[in-house]
Coordinates of C-alpha atoms and ligand atoms in Angstrom, one line a residue:
M1 CA -6.8 -14.4 -19.1
T2 CA -3.7 -15.7 -17.5
V3 CA -5.4 -17.0 -14.3
P4 CA -5.7 -20.5 -13.1
N5 CA -9.2 -21.8 -13.7
L6 CA -11.2 -21.0 -10.6
P7 CA -14.6 -22.7 -9.9
E8 CA -17.6 -20.5 -9.7
R9 CA -17.9 -21.2 -6.0
Y10 CA -14.6 -20.2 -4.6
N11 CA -13.1 -18.9 -1.3
A12 CA -9.7 -17.4 -1.5
S13 CA -8.6 -18.9 1.8
T14 CA -8.5 -22.3 0.1
T15 CA -5.8 -21.2 -2.3
F16 CA -3.5 -19.7 0.3
I17 CA -4.2 -22.0 3.3
D18 CA -5.7 -25.4 2.4
A19 CA -3.7 -25.9 -0.8
N20 CA -0.5 -25.9 1.3
L21 CA -1.8 -28.6 3.6
E22 CA -2.9 -30.6 0.6
A23 CA 0.5 -30.3 -0.9
G24 CA 2.0 -31.8 2.3
R25 CA 3.5 -28.6 3.6
G26 CA 1.7 -28.8 7.0
N27 CA 5.0 -28.9 8.8
N28 CA 6.8 -26.3 6.6
P29 CA 7.5 -22.9 8.1
A30 CA 5.0 -20.3 6.9
I31 CA 5.8 -17.4 9.2
L32 CA 9.0 -16.4 11.1
Y33 CA 8.1 -13.8 13.7
G34 CA 10.5 -12.9 16.5
D35 CA 11.6 -16.2 17.9
Q36 CA 8.5 -18.0 16.7
T37 CA 8.1 -20.2 13.7
L38 CA 4.6 -21.0 12.6
T39 CA 4.1 -23.9 10.3
Y40 CA 1.4 -24.0 7.6
G41 CA -0.5 -26.3 10.0
D42 CA -0.2 -23.8 12.8
V43 CA -1.4 -21.0 10.5
A44 CA -4.4 -23.0 9.2
A45 CA -5.5 -23.7 12.8
M46 CA -5.1 -20.1 13.8
V47 CA -7.0 -18.9 10.7
N48 CA -9.9 -21.3 11.4
R49 CA -10.0 -20.4 15.1
T50 CA -10.2 -16.7 14.2
G51 CA -12.9 -17.4 11.6
N52 CA -14.9 -19.4 14.2
A53 CA -14.5 -16.7 16.8
L54 CA -15.9 -14.2 14.3
V55 CA -18.9 -16.5 13.5
K56 CA -19.5 -16.8 17.3
L57 CA -19.5 -13.0 17.7
G58 CA -22.3 -12.9 15.2
V59 CA -20.3 -11.4 12.3
R60 CA -22.0 -12.3 9.1
M61 CA -21.1 -12.8 5.5
E62 CA -20.3 -9.6 3.7
E63 CA -19.9 -7.6 6.9
R64 CA -16.7 -5.7 7.2
V65 CA -14.0 -6.3 9.8
M66 CA -11.4 -3.7 10.0
L67 CA -7.8 -4.7 10.8
L68 CA -5.6 -2.1 12.4
L69 CA -2.7 -4.5 13.0
L70 CA 1.1 -4.5 13.0
D71 CA 2.7 -7.2 10.9
S72 CA 2.1 -10.4 12.9
P73 CA 0.5 -13.9 12.9
E74 CA -2.6 -12.2 14.2
F75 CA -2.8 -10.1 11.0
V76 CA -2.6 -13.3 8.9
A77 CA -5.2 -15.1 11.0
S78 CA -7.6 -12.2 11.0
F79 CA -7.2 -11.5 7.3
F80 CA -7.8 -15.1 6.1
G81 CA -10.0 -16.0 9.1
A82 CA -12.4 -13.2 8.1
I83 CA -12.3 -14.2 4.4
R84 CA -12.9 -17.8 5.2
M85 CA -16.1 -17.2 7.1
G86 CA -17.3 -14.9 4.4
A87 CA -16.7 -11.5 6.0
V88 CA -14.6 -8.8 4.3
P89 CA -11.4 -7.7 6.1
I90 CA -10.1 -4.2 5.6
P91 CA -6.4 -4.0 6.3
T92 CA -5.9 -0.4 7.4
N93 CA -2.9 2.0 7.5
T94 CA -1.5 2.0 11.0
L95 CA 0.0 5.5 10.7
L96 CA -3.2 7.6 10.6
R97 CA -4.9 9.8 13.2
P98 CA -8.1 9.2 15.2
A99 CA -10.2 11.4 12.8
D100 CA -9.1 9.3 9.8
Y101 CA -10.1 6.1 11.6
E102 CA -13.5 7.6 12.5
Y103 CA -14.1 8.2 8.8
L104 CA -12.9 4.7 7.7
L105 CA -14.9 2.8 10.4
N106 CA -18.1 4.7 9.7
D107 CA -17.7 4.7 5.9
S108 CA -17.1 1.0 5.8
R109 CA -19.7 0.2 8.6
A110 CA -17.2 -2.3 10.0
V111 CA -18.9 -4.3 12.7
A112 CA -15.7 -5.5 14.2
L113 CA -12.2 -4.0 14.7
I114 CA -9.1 -6.1 15.4
V115 CA -6.4 -3.8 16.7
S116 CA -2.9 -4.1 18.0
E117 CA -2.5 -2.9 21.5
P118 CA -0.2 0.1 20.7
L119 CA -2.7 1.4 18.1
W120 CA -5.7 1.3 20.5
A121 CA -4.8 4.9 21.6
S122 CA -5.9 6.1 18.2
I123 CA -9.3 4.5 18.5
E124 CA -10.2 5.2 22.1
P125 CA -10.9 8.9 21.7
I126 CA -13.3 8.2 18.9
R127 CA -15.0 5.0 20.2
E128 CA -18.3 6.9 21.0
K129 CA -18.5 8.3 17.5
L130 CA -18.4 4.8 15.7
K131 CA -21.9 4.2 14.6
W132 CA -21.6 0.7 13.4
L133 CA -18.8 -0.9 15.3
K134 CA -20.0 -3.6 17.7
H135 CA -16.8 -5.5 18.7
V136 CA -13.3 -4.5 19.4
I137 CA -10.7 -7.2 19.7
V138 CA -7.3 -6.2 21.0
V139 CA -4.0 -8.1 20.2
G140 CA -2.1 -7.6 23.5
K141 CA -3.3 -6.3 26.8
N142 CA -6.9 -5.2 26.3
P143 CA -8.8 -2.4 28.0
A144 CA -12.2 -2.8 29.5
G145 CA -15.1 -3.3 27.0
T146 CA -12.8 -5.1 24.5
L147 CA -11.9 -8.7 23.8
N148 CA -8.4 -10.1 24.1
F149 CA -7.4 -11.8 20.8
A150 CA -5.6 -14.8 22.3
D151 CA -8.4 -15.6 24.8
W152 CA -11.0 -14.9 22.1
I153 CA -9.7 -17.6 19.7
K154 CA -8.2 -20.0 22.3
N155 CA -11.1 -22.4 22.7
E156 CA -12.3 -22.3 19.1
S157 CA -12.2 -25.3 16.8
A158 CA -9.2 -25.5 14.5
E159 CA -11.6 -26.7 11.7
L160 CA -13.8 -24.4 9.6
T161 CA -15.5 -25.1 6.4
P162 CA -15.0 -22.0 4.1
A163 CA -18.1 -19.9 3.5
D164 CA -19.8 -20.6 0.2
T165 CA -18.6 -17.6 -1.6
A166 CA -18.4 -17.1 -5.4
R167 CA -15.1 -16.2 -7.1
D168 CA -16.6 -12.8 -7.9
D169 CA -17.8 -12.0 -4.3
A170 CA -16.2 -9.2 -2.3
C171 CA -13.1 -10.6 -0.5
F172 CA -11.4 -7.6 1.1
W173 CA -11.2 -3.9 0.8
L174 CA -8.3 -1.5 0.7
Y175 CA -8.7 2.2 1.2
S176 CA -6.9 4.6 -1.3
S177 CA -6.6 8.3 -1.0
G178 CA -7.5 10.9 -3.6
T179 CA -6.6 14.6 -4.2
T180 CA -9.8 15.8 -2.7
G181 CA -12.4 14.3 -0.4
F182 CA -12.1 11.2 1.7
P183 CA -10.3 7.9 1.0
K184 CA -12.2 5.4 -1.3
G185 CA -12.7 1.8 -0.3
A186 CA -11.5 -0.3 -3.3
V187 CA -13.6 -3.5 -3.2
H188 CA -11.5 -6.5 -4.2
L189 CA -12.9 -9.8 -5.2
Q190 CA -12.2 -13.4 -4.2
H191 CA -10.3 -14.1 -7.5
D192 CA -8.0 -11.0 -7.3
M193 CA -5.2 -12.3 -5.2
V194 CA -4.6 -15.5 -7.1
Y195 CA -4.4 -13.4 -10.3
C196 CA -1.6 -11.3 -8.9
A197 CA 0.2 -14.2 -7.3
E198 CA 0.2 -16.2 -10.5
N199 CA 1.0 -13.4 -13.0
Y200 CA 3.4 -11.2 -11.1
A201 CA 4.8 -13.2 -8.2
R202 CA 5.3 -16.4 -10.2
G203 CA 5.4 -14.9 -13.7
V204 CA 7.9 -12.2 -12.9
L205 CA 9.6 -13.0 -9.7
N206 CA 9.5 -16.8 -10.2
I207 CA 8.6 -17.2 -6.5
N208 CA 8.7 -20.7 -5.3
E209 CA 8.5 -22.9 -2.2
R210 CA 12.2 -22.3 -1.3
D211 CA 11.8 -18.5 -1.1
R212 CA 11.7 -16.5 2.0
T213 CA 10.1 -13.1 1.7
F214 CA 10.7 -10.0 3.8
S215 CA 8.6 -7.0 3.0
V216 CA 9.7 -3.7 4.5
A217 CA 6.4 -2.3 3.2
K218 CA 3.8 -3.4 5.7
L219 CA 1.0 -5.8 5.2
F220 CA -1.7 -3.2 5.4
F221 CA -0.5 -1.7 2.0
A222 CA -1.7 -3.5 -1.1
Y223 CA 2.0 -3.8 -1.9
G224 CA 3.0 -5.4 1.4
L225 CA 0.0 -7.7 1.5
G226 CA 1.1 -9.5 -1.6
N227 CA 4.8 -9.4 -0.8
G228 CA 4.6 -10.6 2.7
L229 CA 1.5 -12.7 2.7
Y230 CA -0.4 -14.0 -0.3
F231 CA 2.7 -14.3 -2.6
P232 CA 4.6 -16.6 -0.2
F233 CA 1.4 -18.5 0.8
Y234 CA 0.6 -19.1 -2.9
V235 CA 3.6 -21.3 -3.3
G236 CA 4.2 -22.5 0.3
A237 CA 7.2 -20.3 0.8
T238 CA 8.1 -18.6 4.2
T239 CA 7.5 -15.0 5.2
V240 CA 9.4 -13.0 7.7
L241 CA 7.1 -10.7 9.6
Y242 CA 8.4 -7.7 11.6
P243 CA 6.0 -5.6 13.6
G244 CA 8.4 -2.6 14.3
R245 CA 9.0 0.6 12.5
P246 CA 10.8 0.1 9.2
E247 CA 13.9 2.0 10.1
P248 CA 17.2 1.1 8.3
K249 CA 19.0 -0.6 11.2
P250 CA 16.2 -2.9 12.2
I251 CA 15.6 -3.8 8.5
Y252 CA 19.3 -4.8 8.2
E253 CA 19.1 -6.7 11.4
V254 CA 16.0 -8.6 10.4
A255 CA 17.4 -9.4 7.0
T256 CA 20.7 -10.5 8.4
K257 CA 19.0 -12.7 11.0
Y258 CA 16.4 -14.4 8.8
Q259 CA 18.2 -14.4 5.5
P260 CA 15.3 -13.7 3.1
T261 CA 15.7 -14.5 -0.6
L262 CA 13.2 -11.8 -1.8
L263 CA 13.4 -8.3 -0.3
F264 CA 10.6 -5.8 -0.9
G265 CA 10.7 -2.1 -0.2
V266 CA 9.8 1.4 -1.4
P267 CA 12.6 3.6 -2.8
T268 CA 12.8 5.6 0.4
A269 CA 13.6 2.5 2.3
Y270 CA 16.4 1.6 0.0
A271 CA 17.8 5.2 0.2
G272 CA 17.6 4.9 4.0
L273 CA 19.5 1.5 3.9
L274 CA 22.2 3.0 1.7
A275 CA 22.6 5.9 4.0
V276 CA 23.7 3.6 6.9
E277 CA 27.5 4.0 7.0
D278 CA 28.7 1.0 8.9
T279 CA 27.1 -2.1 7.5
A280 CA 29.9 -4.5 8.4
A281 CA 27.6 -6.4 10.8
Y282 CA 25.0 -7.0 8.1
N283 CA 24.7 -9.7 5.5
L284 CA 22.3 -9.7 2.5
S285 CA 23.9 -12.6 0.6
S286 CA 20.7 -14.6 0.8
V287 CA 18.7 -12.1 -1.2
R288 CA 18.3 -13.2 -4.8
L289 CA 16.1 -10.2 -5.9
C290 CA 15.0 -6.9 -4.4
V291 CA 11.8 -5.2 -5.5
S292 CA 10.8 -1.6 -5.4
A293 CA 7.4 0.0 -5.9
G294 CA 5.2 2.7 -4.5
E295 CA 7.0 5.5 -6.4
A296 CA 9.6 5.6 -9.1
L297 CA 13.0 4.2 -8.2
P298 CA 15.7 6.7 -9.4
K299 CA 18.5 5.2 -11.5
A300 CA 21.1 6.4 -9.0
L301 CA 19.5 4.3 -6.3
Y302 CA 19.4 1.2 -8.5
D303 CA 23.1 1.7 -9.4
K304 CA 24.2 2.4 -5.8
W305 CA 22.3 -0.6 -4.4
L306 CA 23.7 -3.0 -7.1
A307 CA 27.2 -1.7 -6.4
R308 CA 26.8 -2.0 -2.6
W309 CA 25.0 -5.4 -2.3
G310 CA 25.5 -7.0 -5.7
V311 CA 21.8 -7.6 -6.2
E312 CA 19.3 -5.8 -8.6
I313 CA 16.3 -3.9 -7.5
L314 CA 13.4 -4.5 -9.8
D315 CA 11.2 -1.5 -10.0
G316 CA 7.6 -2.1 -10.8
I317 CA 4.4 -0.1 -10.7
G318 CA 1.3 -1.2 -8.9
S319 CA -1.8 0.4 -7.4
T320 CA -4.3 -0.3 -4.7
E321 CA -7.1 -0.5 -7.3
I322 CA -5.2 -3.0 -9.5
L323 CA -4.0 -4.7 -6.3
H324 CA -0.4 -5.3 -7.2
I325 CA 2.3 -4.7 -9.8
F326 CA 1.2 -4.6 -13.5
I327 CA 4.4 -3.2 -15.1
S328 CA 7.7 -4.4 -13.9
N329 CA 11.4 -4.9 -14.7
R330 CA 12.6 -8.5 -14.9
A331 CA 15.8 -10.0 -13.5
K332 CA 18.9 -9.3 -15.6
Q333 CA 16.8 -7.2 -18.1
A334 CA 16.2 -4.2 -15.8
R335 CA 16.4 -0.8 -17.3
A336 CA 17.2 1.5 -14.4
G337 CA 14.9 4.5 -14.2
S338 CA 12.1 2.7 -16.1
S339 CA 9.2 0.8 -14.6
G340 CA 9.9 -2.1 -16.9
K341 CA 7.5 -4.0 -19.2
I342 CA 3.9 -5.1 -18.9
V343 CA 3.3 -8.1 -16.6
P344 CA 1.5 -11.1 -18.1
G345 CA -2.2 -10.9 -17.6
Y346 CA -2.3 -7.1 -18.1
D347 CA -2.6 -4.8 -21.1
A348 CA -1.6 -1.1 -21.2
R349 CA -2.7 1.8 -23.3
V350 CA -1.1 5.3 -23.4
V351 CA -3.8 7.7 -24.5
D352 CA -4.4 11.5 -24.9
E353 CA -7.1 13.5 -23.1
E354 CA -9.8 12.1 -25.4
D355 CA -8.7 8.5 -24.8
R356 CA -7.1 8.1 -28.3
D357 CA -4.1 5.9 -28.4
L358 CA -0.9 7.8 -28.8
P359 CA 2.1 6.6 -30.9
Q360 CA 4.9 4.9 -29.2
G361 CA 7.3 7.4 -27.7
E362 CA 4.7 10.0 -26.7
V363 CA 3.7 10.8 -23.2
G364 CA 0.1 10.2 -22.2
N365 CA -2.3 8.8 -19.6
L366 CA -1.8 5.2 -18.7
L367 CA -4.8 2.8 -18.8
I368 CA -4.6 -0.7 -17.6
R369 CA -6.6 -3.9 -18.2
G370 CA -6.4 -7.0 -16.1
D371 CA -8.6 -9.2 -13.9
S372 CA -7.2 -8.1 -10.5
I373 CA -8.8 -4.6 -10.8
C374 CA -11.2 -3.9 -8.0
A375 CA -14.9 -4.1 -8.8
Y376 CA -15.7 -0.5 -7.6
Y377 CA -15.2 2.1 -4.9
W378 CA -17.6 1.5 -2.0
N379 CA -20.4 4.1 -1.9
K380 CA -18.6 6.2 -4.6
H381 CA -20.5 5.7 -7.8
T382 CA -19.2 8.8 -9.6
K383 CA -15.6 8.2 -8.7
T384 CA -16.0 4.6 -9.8
K385 CA -17.3 5.6 -13.2
E386 CA -14.5 8.2 -13.6
T387 CA -11.9 5.6 -12.9
I388 CA -13.0 2.2 -14.1
F389 CA -14.8 1.7 -17.4
G390 CA -15.4 -1.8 -18.9
D391 CA -12.2 -3.8 -18.6
W392 CA -10.0 -0.7 -18.2
I393 CA -8.9 1.5 -15.3
R394 CA -7.3 5.0 -15.4
T395 CA -4.2 4.8 -13.3
G396 CA -3.8 8.6 -13.1
D397 CA -0.2 8.3 -14.2
K398 CA 1.6 9.8 -17.2
Y399 CA 3.8 7.3 -19.1
M400 CA 5.9 7.0 -22.2
I401 CA 6.7 3.6 -23.8
D402 CA 10.1 3.3 -25.5
Q403 CA 10.8 1.4 -28.7
D404 CA 11.7 -1.8 -26.7
G405 CA 8.4 -1.8 -24.7
Y406 CA 9.8 -0.4 -21.5
F407 CA 7.5 2.1 -19.6
W408 CA 8.9 5.4 -18.3
Y409 CA 7.1 7.1 -15.6
Q410 CA 6.4 10.9 -16.3
G411 CA 4.5 12.0 -13.3
R412 CA 0.9 12.1 -12.2
S413 CA -2.1 13.5 -14.1
D414 CA -3.5 14.9 -10.8
D415 CA -1.8 16.8 -8.0
M416 CA -1.3 13.8 -5.8
L417 CA 2.2 13.0 -4.6
K418 CA 3.8 10.1 -2.8
A419 CA 6.1 10.4 0.3
G420 CA 7.9 7.2 1.1
G421 CA 5.6 5.4 -1.2
I422 CA 2.4 6.6 0.6
W423 CA -0.1 9.0 -0.8
V424 CA -0.1 12.6 0.3
S425 CA -3.0 14.8 -0.8
P426 CA -1.8 18.4 -1.2
V427 CA -5.3 19.6 -0.4
E428 CA -5.2 17.9 3.1
V429 CA -1.7 19.4 3.9
E430 CA -2.8 22.8 2.7
A431 CA -6.0 22.7 4.7
T432 CA -4.0 21.9 7.8
L433 CA -1.5 24.6 7.3
M434 CA -4.4 27.1 6.8
L435 CA -5.5 26.3 10.4
H436 CA -2.3 28.1 11.6
P437 CA -3.0 31.7 12.6
A438 CA -0.1 33.1 10.6
V439 CA -1.0 31.4 7.3
L440 CA -3.1 33.3 4.7
E441 CA -2.9 30.8 1.9
C442 CA -0.6 28.0 0.7
A443 CA 0.1 25.4 -2.0
V444 CA 1.8 22.0 -1.6
I445 CA 3.6 20.1 -4.3
G446 CA 6.1 17.3 -4.5
L447 CA 9.7 18.1 -4.8
Q448 CA 12.7 15.8 -5.2
D449 CA 15.2 15.5 -2.3
K450 CA 18.9 14.6 -2.6
D451 CA 18.0 11.0 -3.5
E452 CA 15.6 12.2 -6.2
L453 CA 12.7 11.0 -4.1
V454 CA 9.6 13.1 -3.9
K455 CA 8.6 14.8 -0.6
P456 CA 6.0 17.5 0.1
K457 CA 7.0 21.1 -0.2
A458 CA 4.7 24.0 0.9
F459 CA 4.6 27.5 -0.5
V460 CA 3.1 29.8 2.2
V461 CA 1.7 33.3 2.0
L462 CA 1.6 34.8 5.5
K463 CA -1.0 37.1 6.9
Q464 CA -0.1 40.8 7.4
G465 CA 2.0 41.3 10.5
H466 CA 3.8 37.9 10.2
A467 CA 7.2 37.4 8.7
G468 CA 8.9 34.2 7.5
S469 CA 11.7 32.9 9.7
P470 CA 13.4 29.6 10.4
E471 CA 11.4 29.4 13.7
L472 CA 8.1 29.8 11.9
E473 CA 9.1 27.2 9.4
S474 CA 9.8 24.6 12.0
E475 CA 6.7 25.6 13.9
L476 CA 4.6 25.1 10.8
K477 CA 6.1 21.7 10.2
T478 CA 5.4 20.6 13.8
F479 CA 1.9 22.0 13.5
V480 CA 1.1 19.8 10.6
K481 CA 2.8 16.7 12.1
D482 CA 0.6 17.1 15.2
K483 CA -2.6 17.3 13.3
I484 CA -2.4 14.8 10.5
A485 CA -0.4 11.6 9.8
A486 CA 3.3 12.6 10.4
Y487 CA 4.6 11.4 7.0
K488 CA 2.5 14.1 5.3
Y489 CA 4.3 17.1 6.8
P490 CA 6.1 19.5 4.4
R491 CA 9.8 18.9 4.4
W492 CA 10.5 22.3 3.0
I493 CA 8.6 25.6 3.4
E494 CA 9.1 28.6 1.2
F495 CA 7.5 31.8 2.2
T496 CA 6.3 33.7 -0.8
N497 CA 4.2 36.9 -1.6
E498 CA 1.7 35.2 -3.9
L499 CA 0.7 31.9 -5.5
P500 CA -0.1 31.3 -9.2
K501 CA -3.8 31.1 -9.7
T502 CA -6.4 30.7 -12.5
A503 CA -8.7 33.6 -13.4
T504 CA -11.2 32.0 -11.1
G505 CA -8.8 31.9 -8.2
K506 CA -7.9 28.2 -8.2
I507 CA -4.3 27.6 -7.2
Q508 CA -2.2 26.2 -10.1
R509 CA 0.1 23.7 -8.4
F510 CA 1.4 22.6 -11.8
R511 CA 2.9 26.0 -12.3
L512 CA 4.9 25.6 -9.0
R513 CA 5.8 22.1 -10.1
Q514 CA 7.1 23.4 -13.5
R515 CA 9.2 26.0 -11.6
E516 CA 10.8 23.4 -9.4
A517 CA 10.8 19.9 -10.9
T518 CA 12.8 18.1 -13.5
P519 CA 10.9 15.6 -15.6
R520 CA 12.2 12.0 -15.7
V521 CA 13.5 10.9 -19.0
P522 CA 15.2 7.8 -20.3
Ligands
LIG1 C1 2.6 5.4 -8.0 C2 4.6 4.4 -9.0 C3 6.2 5.2 -10.4 C4 1.7 5.6 -9.2 C5 1.3 -0.3 -5.1 C6 2.9 -2.0 -5.7 O1 1.9 2.0 -4.8 C7 1.0 1.2 -4.8 O2 -0.3 1.5 -4.7 P1 -0.9 2.9 -4.3 O3 -2.4 2.8 -4.5 O4 -0.3 4.0 -5.4 C8 -0.4 3.7 -6.8 C9 0.3 4.9 -7.5 O5 1.6 5.0 -7.0 N1 3.5 4.3 -8.1 C10 3.5 3.1 -7.6 N2 4.6 2.4 -8.0 C11 5.3 3.2 -8.8 N3 5.1 5.4 -9.7 N4 6.9 4.1 -10.3 C12 6.5 3.0 -9.6 N5 7.2 1.9 -9.5 O6 1.3 6.9 -9.2 C13 0.5 4.7 -9.0 O7 -0.6 5.0 -9.7 O8 -0.5 3.4 -3.0 C14 2.6 -0.6 -5.5 C15 2.0 -3.0 -5.5 C16 0.7 -2.6 -5.1 C17 0.4 -1.3 -4.8 N6 -0.8 -1.0 -4.4

């Protein structure tokens, strides 16, 4: 295993916090945030204060602490502060709806929630339904019955001995969505972050102390958490944190102002940046490498970006369960349109439906082995067994390996799709559309837009007495946007008379996909 030797008693906060102080980086910049610079010394003190404040609240080892936080120093302090005192932080998607948070908070039995002020509005309506939550800490102006983050940590000690955890103890969770049913909490262990930092961030990106990271993908994603937090902290580099919406113009402004050396985004973000016409005021000359993950990066985007900014985008595939990128392109060896080659520390197999290895060049299911794979899904034993077996995990992706060892993405083996790098379950969008009085039945699939990036498309059969029209189309889009996370709404709606179905009446989304999609080939 390509992982630094970890002692049996191990708390991950020591690798990402203490080690920087021990290396003499106490006065080096760790976080750039607005006009603030936090040194590694500042961060260590804030982490310890937050850990001590959690202890004082009565939060105990192994208990969950949910983080519903914008990218900020408070995110960093809450994440590592919780880990340090032995609790288990759960960075959570900030784009969801109250009903989603009700599920996540009750499923995880989080006893504390640390939430950014603008996100409190999504918690307030469900506060009474949260069976296990005891404490709410708000970053910013706090409503009655909650604690104010700054006051809460202000008088705490800046010293905290790490909890006596083992390298195989739960460290943090990340929720991942599936086609049907509720999101699954992937339980990651104390040793997982260092594995990804060493093998991918150092091994592939060659990250070092002089780097400055800026992740357009937020810290609550497994992708952003590495990019913008534990990768730079692993080597004592600097991270730029930006709490706002990742729109193209602010991204350019932040990048121009803070001059990052490593820029991380999803393909949709790069497409958005390329669509900005006047970029005369922006400068990306500091960037030595760009990284893309979350969904496949089309070759056209890679080419356009290289032509426009003179820097490569390295596409790599990662997953919440595996924590970070396990197949990736390398600098100066990128094959545009492919996901690259296996990352050190991981092994891959491409297999048929009976898990038999397929010859090189054939398309099959991708299995991955590596020591950053989550231990299991919380409370989901069957799902765990279906997904993780022995050293291996089923990614749910179809891949082909070419003769040079490059991996080519060929789509999902389930009906899931990504929009802007974030999961969309067709079942959830369909169920929402079905709530509309005009909709009889419907099916949702992913379809490529003009940038070859996948977005949801809905095929809708209307009830008798209703006719398809542009007005109804936009009404249905708004209807979905109002009910579930906005990024899930169908960008196109096609009214149709019937949907392809099995003999037993199950909708065959793959037939709709076959009708619409063009497979990705080398
Ligand atoms: C898809 C890709 C083609 C693929 C992630 C980097 O995306 C991340 O995690 P998620 O759990 O989704 C995992 C699934 O997304 N995918 C991701 N990257 C690519 N498909 N090309 C790619 N480059 O279906 C995969 O199974 O949201 C990405 C680091 C950490 C991550 N968690």
